[in-house]
Coordinates of C-alpha atoms in Angstrom, one line a residue:
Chain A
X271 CA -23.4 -10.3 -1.6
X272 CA -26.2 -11.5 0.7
X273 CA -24.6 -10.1 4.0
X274 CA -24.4 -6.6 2.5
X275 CA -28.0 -6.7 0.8
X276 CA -29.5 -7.9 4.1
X277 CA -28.1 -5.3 6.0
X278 CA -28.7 -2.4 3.2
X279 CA -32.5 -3.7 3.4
X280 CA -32.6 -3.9 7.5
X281 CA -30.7 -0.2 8.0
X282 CA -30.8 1.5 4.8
X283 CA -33.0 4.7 4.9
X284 CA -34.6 6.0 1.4
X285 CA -34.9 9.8 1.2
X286 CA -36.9 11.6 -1.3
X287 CA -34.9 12.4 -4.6
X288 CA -33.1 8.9 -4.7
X289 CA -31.2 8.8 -1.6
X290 CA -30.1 6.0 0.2
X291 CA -28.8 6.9 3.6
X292 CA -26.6 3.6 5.1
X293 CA -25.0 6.3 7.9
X294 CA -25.4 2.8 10.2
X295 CA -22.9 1.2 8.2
X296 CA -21.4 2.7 6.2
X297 CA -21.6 6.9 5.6
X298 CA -20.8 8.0 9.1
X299 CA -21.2 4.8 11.3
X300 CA -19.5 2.4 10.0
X301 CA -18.9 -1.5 10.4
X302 CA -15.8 -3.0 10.1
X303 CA -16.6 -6.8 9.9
X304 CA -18.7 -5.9 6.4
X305 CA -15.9 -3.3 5.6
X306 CA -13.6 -6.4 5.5
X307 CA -15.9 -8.9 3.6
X308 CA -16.5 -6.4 1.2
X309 CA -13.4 -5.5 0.4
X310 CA -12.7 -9.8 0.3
X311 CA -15.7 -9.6 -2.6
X312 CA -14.1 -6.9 -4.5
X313 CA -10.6 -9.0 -4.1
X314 CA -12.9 -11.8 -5.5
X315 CA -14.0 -10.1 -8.5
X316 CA -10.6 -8.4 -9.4
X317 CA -8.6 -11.7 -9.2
X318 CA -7.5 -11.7 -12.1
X319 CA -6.2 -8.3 -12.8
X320 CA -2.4 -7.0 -11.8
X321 CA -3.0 -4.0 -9.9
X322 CA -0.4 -2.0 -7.9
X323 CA -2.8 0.6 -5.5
X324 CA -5.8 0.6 -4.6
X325 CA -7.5 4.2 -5.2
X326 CA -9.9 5.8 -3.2
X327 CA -11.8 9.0 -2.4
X328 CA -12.8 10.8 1.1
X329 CA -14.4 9.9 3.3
X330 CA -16.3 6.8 3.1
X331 CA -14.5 4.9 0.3
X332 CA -11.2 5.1 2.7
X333 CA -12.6 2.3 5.2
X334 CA -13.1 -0.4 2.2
X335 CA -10.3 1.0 0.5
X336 CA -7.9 0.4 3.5
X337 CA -9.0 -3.0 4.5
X338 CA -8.9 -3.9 0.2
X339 CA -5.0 -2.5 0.1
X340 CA -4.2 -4.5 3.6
X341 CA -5.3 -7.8 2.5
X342 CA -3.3 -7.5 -0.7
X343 CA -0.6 -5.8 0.9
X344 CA -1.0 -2.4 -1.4
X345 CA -0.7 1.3 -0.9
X346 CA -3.8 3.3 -0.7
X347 CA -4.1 6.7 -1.9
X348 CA -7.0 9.0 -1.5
X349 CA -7.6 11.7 -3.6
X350 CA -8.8 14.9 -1.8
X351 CA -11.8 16.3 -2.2
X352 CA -10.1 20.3 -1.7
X353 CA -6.7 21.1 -2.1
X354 CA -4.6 21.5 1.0
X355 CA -2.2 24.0 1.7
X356 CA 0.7 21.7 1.8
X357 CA 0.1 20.0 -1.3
X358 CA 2.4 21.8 -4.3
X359 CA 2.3 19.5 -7.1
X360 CA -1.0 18.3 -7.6
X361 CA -3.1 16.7 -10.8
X362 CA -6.8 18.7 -10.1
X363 CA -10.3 17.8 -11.7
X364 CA -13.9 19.3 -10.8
X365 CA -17.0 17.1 -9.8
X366 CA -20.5 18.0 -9.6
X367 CA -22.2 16.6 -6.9
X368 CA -25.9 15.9 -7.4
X369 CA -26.5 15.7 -3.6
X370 CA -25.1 18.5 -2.8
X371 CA -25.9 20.8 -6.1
X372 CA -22.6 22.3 -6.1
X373 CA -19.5 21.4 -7.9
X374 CA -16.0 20.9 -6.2
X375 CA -12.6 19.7 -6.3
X376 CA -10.9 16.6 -6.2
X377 CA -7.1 16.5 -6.6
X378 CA -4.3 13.8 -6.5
X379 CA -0.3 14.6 -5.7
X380 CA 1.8 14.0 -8.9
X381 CA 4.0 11.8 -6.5
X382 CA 1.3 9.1 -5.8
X383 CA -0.6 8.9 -9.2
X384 CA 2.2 8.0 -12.1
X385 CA 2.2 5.9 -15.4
X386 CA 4.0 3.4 -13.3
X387 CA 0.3 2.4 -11.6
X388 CA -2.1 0.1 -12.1
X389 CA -5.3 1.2 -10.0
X390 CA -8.4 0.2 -8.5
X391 CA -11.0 2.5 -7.3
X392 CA -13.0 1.8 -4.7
X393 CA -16.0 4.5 -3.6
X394 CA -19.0 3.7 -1.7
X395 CA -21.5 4.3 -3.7
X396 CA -22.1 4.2 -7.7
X397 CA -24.4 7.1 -8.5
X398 CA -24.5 9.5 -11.4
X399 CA -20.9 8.7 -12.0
X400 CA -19.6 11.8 -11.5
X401 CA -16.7 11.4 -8.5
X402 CA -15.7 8.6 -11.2
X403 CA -15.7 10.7 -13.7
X404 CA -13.5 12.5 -12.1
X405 CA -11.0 9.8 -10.9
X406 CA -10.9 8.9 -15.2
X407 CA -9.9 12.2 -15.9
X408 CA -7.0 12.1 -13.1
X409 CA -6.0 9.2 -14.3
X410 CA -5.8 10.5 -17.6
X411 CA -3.4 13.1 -16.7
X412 CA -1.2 11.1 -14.5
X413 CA -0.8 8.6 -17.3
X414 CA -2.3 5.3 -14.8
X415 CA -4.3 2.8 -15.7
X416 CA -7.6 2.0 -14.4
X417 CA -7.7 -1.9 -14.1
X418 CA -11.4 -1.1 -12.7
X419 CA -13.6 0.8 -10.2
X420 CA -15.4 -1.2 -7.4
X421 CA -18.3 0.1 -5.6
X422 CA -19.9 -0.8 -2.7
X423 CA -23.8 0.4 -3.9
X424 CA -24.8 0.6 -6.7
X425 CA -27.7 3.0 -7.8
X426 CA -28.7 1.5 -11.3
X427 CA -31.1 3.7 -11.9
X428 CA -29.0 6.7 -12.0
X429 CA -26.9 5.2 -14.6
X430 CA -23.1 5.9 -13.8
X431 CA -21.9 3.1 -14.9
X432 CA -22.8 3.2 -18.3
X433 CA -20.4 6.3 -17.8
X434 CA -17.7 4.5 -16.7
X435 CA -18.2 1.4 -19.2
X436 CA -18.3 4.1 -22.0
X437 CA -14.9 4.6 -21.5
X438 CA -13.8 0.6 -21.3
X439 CA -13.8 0.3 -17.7
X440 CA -15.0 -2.6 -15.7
X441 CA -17.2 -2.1 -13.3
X442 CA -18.0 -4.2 -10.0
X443 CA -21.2 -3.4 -7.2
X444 CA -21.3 -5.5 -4.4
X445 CA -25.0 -4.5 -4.3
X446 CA -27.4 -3.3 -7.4
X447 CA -30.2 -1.0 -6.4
X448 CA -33.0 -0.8 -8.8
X449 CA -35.2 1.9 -7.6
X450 CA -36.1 3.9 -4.5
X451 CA -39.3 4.9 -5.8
X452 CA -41.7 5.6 -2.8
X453 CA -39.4 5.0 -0.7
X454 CA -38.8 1.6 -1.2
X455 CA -35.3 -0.4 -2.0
X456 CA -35.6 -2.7 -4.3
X457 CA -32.2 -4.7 -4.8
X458 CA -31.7 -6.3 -7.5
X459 CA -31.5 -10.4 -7.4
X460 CA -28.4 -11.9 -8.4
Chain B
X149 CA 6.5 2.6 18.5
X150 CA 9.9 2.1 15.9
X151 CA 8.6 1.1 12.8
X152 CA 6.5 4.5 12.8
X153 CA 9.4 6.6 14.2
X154 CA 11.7 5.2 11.4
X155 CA 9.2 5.5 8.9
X156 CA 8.3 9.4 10.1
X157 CA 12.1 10.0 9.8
X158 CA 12.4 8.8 6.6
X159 CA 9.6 9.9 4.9
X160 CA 8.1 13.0 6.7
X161 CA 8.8 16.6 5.0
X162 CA 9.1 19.6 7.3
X163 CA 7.4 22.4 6.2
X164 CA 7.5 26.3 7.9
X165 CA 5.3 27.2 10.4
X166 CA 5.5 23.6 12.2
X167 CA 3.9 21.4 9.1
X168 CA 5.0 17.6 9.2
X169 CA 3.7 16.2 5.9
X170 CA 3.6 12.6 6.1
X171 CA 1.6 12.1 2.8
X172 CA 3.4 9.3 1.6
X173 CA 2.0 6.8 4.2
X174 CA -0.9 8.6 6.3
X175 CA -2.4 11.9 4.7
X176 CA -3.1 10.7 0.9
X177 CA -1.0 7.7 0.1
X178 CA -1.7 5.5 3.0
X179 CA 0.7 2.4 4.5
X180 CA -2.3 -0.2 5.6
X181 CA 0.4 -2.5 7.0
X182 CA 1.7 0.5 9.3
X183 CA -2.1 1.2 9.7
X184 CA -2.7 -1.9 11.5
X185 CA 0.3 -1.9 13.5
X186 CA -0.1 1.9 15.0
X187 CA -4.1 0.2 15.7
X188 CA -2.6 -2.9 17.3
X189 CA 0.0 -0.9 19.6
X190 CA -3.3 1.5 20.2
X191 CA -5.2 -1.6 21.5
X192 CA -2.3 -2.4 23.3
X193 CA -2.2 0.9 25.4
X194 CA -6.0 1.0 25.8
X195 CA -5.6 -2.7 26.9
X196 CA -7.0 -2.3 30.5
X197 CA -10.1 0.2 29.2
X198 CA -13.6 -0.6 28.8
X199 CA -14.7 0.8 25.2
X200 CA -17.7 0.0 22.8
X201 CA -17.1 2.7 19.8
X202 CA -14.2 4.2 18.6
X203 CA -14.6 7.8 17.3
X204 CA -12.6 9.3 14.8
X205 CA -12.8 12.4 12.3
X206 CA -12.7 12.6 8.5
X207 CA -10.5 12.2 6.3
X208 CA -7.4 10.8 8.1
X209 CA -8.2 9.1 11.2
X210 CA -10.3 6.6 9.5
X211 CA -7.9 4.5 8.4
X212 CA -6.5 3.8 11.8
X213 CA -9.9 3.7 13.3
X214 CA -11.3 1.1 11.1
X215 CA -8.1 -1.0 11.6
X216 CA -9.2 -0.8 15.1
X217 CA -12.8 -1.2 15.0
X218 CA -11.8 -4.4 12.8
X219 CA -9.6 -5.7 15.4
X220 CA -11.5 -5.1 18.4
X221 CA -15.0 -5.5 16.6
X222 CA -16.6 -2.5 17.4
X223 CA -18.0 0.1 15.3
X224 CA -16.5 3.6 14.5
X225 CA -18.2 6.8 14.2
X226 CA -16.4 9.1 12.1
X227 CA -17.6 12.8 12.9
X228 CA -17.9 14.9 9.7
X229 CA -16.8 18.0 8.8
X230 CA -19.9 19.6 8.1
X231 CA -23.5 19.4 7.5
X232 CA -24.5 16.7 5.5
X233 CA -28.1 17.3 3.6
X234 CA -29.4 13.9 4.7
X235 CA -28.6 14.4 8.4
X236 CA -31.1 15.3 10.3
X237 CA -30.9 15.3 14.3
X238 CA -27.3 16.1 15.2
X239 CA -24.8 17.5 17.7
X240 CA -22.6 20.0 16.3
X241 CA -19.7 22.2 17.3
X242 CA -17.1 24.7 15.9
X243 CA -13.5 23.8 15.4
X244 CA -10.5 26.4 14.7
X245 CA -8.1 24.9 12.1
X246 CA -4.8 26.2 12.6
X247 CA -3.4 24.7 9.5
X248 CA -5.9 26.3 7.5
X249 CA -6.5 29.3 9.6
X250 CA -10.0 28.6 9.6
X251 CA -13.0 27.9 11.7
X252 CA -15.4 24.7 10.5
X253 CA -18.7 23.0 11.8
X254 CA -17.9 19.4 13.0
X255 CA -21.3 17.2 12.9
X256 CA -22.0 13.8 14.8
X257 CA -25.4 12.5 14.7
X258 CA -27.6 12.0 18.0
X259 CA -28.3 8.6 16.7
X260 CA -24.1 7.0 16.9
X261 CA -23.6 8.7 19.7
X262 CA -24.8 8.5 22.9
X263 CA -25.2 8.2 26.7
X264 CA -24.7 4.6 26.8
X265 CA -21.3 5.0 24.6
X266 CA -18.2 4.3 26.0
X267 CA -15.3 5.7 23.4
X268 CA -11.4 6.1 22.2
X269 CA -11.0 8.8 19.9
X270 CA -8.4 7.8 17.1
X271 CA -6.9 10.7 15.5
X272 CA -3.2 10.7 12.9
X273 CA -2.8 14.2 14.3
X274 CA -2.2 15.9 18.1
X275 CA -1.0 19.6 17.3
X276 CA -3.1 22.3 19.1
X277 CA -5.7 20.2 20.3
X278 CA -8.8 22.2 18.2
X279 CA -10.4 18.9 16.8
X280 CA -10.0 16.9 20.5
X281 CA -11.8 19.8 22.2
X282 CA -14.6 19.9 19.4
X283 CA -14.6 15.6 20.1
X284 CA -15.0 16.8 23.2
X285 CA -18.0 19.3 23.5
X286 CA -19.6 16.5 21.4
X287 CA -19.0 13.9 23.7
X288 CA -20.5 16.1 26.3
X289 CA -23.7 17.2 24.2
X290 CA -24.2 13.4 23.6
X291 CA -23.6 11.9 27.2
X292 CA -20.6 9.8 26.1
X293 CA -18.0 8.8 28.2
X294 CA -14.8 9.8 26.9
X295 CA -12.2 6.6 27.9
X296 CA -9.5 8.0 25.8
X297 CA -7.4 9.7 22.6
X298 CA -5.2 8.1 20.6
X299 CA -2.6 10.1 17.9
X300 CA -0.3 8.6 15.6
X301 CA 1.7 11.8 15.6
X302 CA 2.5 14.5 18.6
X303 CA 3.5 17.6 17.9
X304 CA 4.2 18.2 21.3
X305 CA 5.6 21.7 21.2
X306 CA 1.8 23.1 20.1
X307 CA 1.0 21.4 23.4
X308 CA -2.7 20.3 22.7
X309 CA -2.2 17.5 25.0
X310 CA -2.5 19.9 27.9
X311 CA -5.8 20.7 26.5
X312 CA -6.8 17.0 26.6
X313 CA -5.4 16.4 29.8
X314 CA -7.0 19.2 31.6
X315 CA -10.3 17.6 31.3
X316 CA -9.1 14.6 32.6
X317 CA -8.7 12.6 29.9
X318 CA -6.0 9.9 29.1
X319 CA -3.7 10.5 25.8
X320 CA -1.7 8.3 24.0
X321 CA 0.7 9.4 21.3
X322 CA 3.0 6.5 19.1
X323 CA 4.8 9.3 18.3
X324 CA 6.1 12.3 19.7
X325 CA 8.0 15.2 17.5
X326 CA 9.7 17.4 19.8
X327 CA 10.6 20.1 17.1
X328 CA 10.3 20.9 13.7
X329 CA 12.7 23.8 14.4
X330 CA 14.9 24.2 11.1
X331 CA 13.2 21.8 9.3
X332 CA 14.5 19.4 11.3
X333 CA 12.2 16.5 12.5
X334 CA 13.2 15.9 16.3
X335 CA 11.6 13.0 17.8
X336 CA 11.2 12.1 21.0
X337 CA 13.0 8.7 22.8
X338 CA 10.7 5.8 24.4

């Protein structure tokens, strides 16, 4: 997706450790033109699937997620990264988060993940795999399926989608990062 | 705004201690359709402002505030919730979360926000008025010119507009519950 690697290469920061900051765009500032025509890619490359709702997780899947469930006129549920007081029946999983070196929880109501749905996740970025891992195993307990998980970056070198492929689910990346090393992106050609 | 009132009456749950749960088509499970419309009568309110950014707060606001942002092709900031690793030169302030009786850090970086901004803040919430007067000592910090805030819901007996207001700035509700007394949902006529 040329728009989205031409803006990753013009705004995207590299951090030491493999980091990609793209807070202009899309982590904390966020623009909603290439929210839009990324979520028109992902409808592009999930054409052919059924799907029912689009799944997502906060924060800054939510803003490709929405604009992905508007254009195909589909619910969007994100699943919570702590559980809130108000939530009673919940499915719960725990994630470790590289970045941040600490685990936490993510949890989806009962009420909006059932065996009746047919999902798509959507996250920004593809790292270790570990948020997806996540969303598998909440799947998994709800009984849904997981048509396939869409990401917005991709950080091949950190391999998380041979996590996700492991267990037979397709995988789409708007962009492919191949390495950060010295602080360089280098995005795959496609 | 009656599609939203309808849909608040028929699927909001009352909880005690003033909880409206609307997780069925704003908190988790999102409506995109209803999304669009409450950022389209939003735009319609704000009609006669001058605004370059809309400013919003994770997890919840950002589905409205991209909607808008799409719509009116601007970007939106969403302030986080706390310190990210990665971010670096920010303004930061403490909110009190009545909800979950609580106090946490809310973070916008210096860099998306700024003197020369102009912004609506897009919120689905208006209870006490914590997370507006956190927007606002941010606001302040950075130089930004507040033009307005935008709820989805009022709970206008927890009277956090009067917060708003007293600093002199505009708020618009689509919304408005009058009580949650009994576990009744009492909305207000337009």
């Amino acid at each position: 997706m040329k728009l989205l690697r031409d803006r990753i290469l013009k705004d995207g920061k590299c951090y030491p450790g493999g980091i990609l900051k793209v807070d202009k765009f899309i982590n904390h500032q966020m623009d909603p033109n290439l929210m839009k025509a990324c979520a028109v890619e992902l409808i592009r490359r999930f054409a052919s699937t059924e799907v029912n709702k689009i799944l997502t997780i906060e924060a800054s899947g939510i803003a490709p997620a929405i604009m992905m469930g508007f254009l195909l006129d589909l619910p969007v549920v994100f699943a919570k990264k702590k559980k809130p007081s108000t939530m009673d029946d919940m499915l719960s999983t725990r994630v470790f988060s590289f970045t941040k070196q600490r685990e936490y929880h993510v949890v989806i109501s009962k009420e909006y993940l059932t065996p009746k749905d047919k999902v798509i996740f959507i996250d920004d970025f593809l790292a270790y795999g570990n948020a997806a891992k996540g969303i598998i195993d909440l799947c998994h307990q709800s009984g849904a399926e997981i048509v396939g998980m869409g990401f917005i970056i991709e950080k091949a070198f950190q391999r998380g989608r041979e996590v996700i492929e492991k267990q037979g689910i397709r995988v789409e990346s708007l962009a492919i990062v191949d390495s950060l090393d010295n602080c360089q992106i280098k995005l795959r050609n496609e």
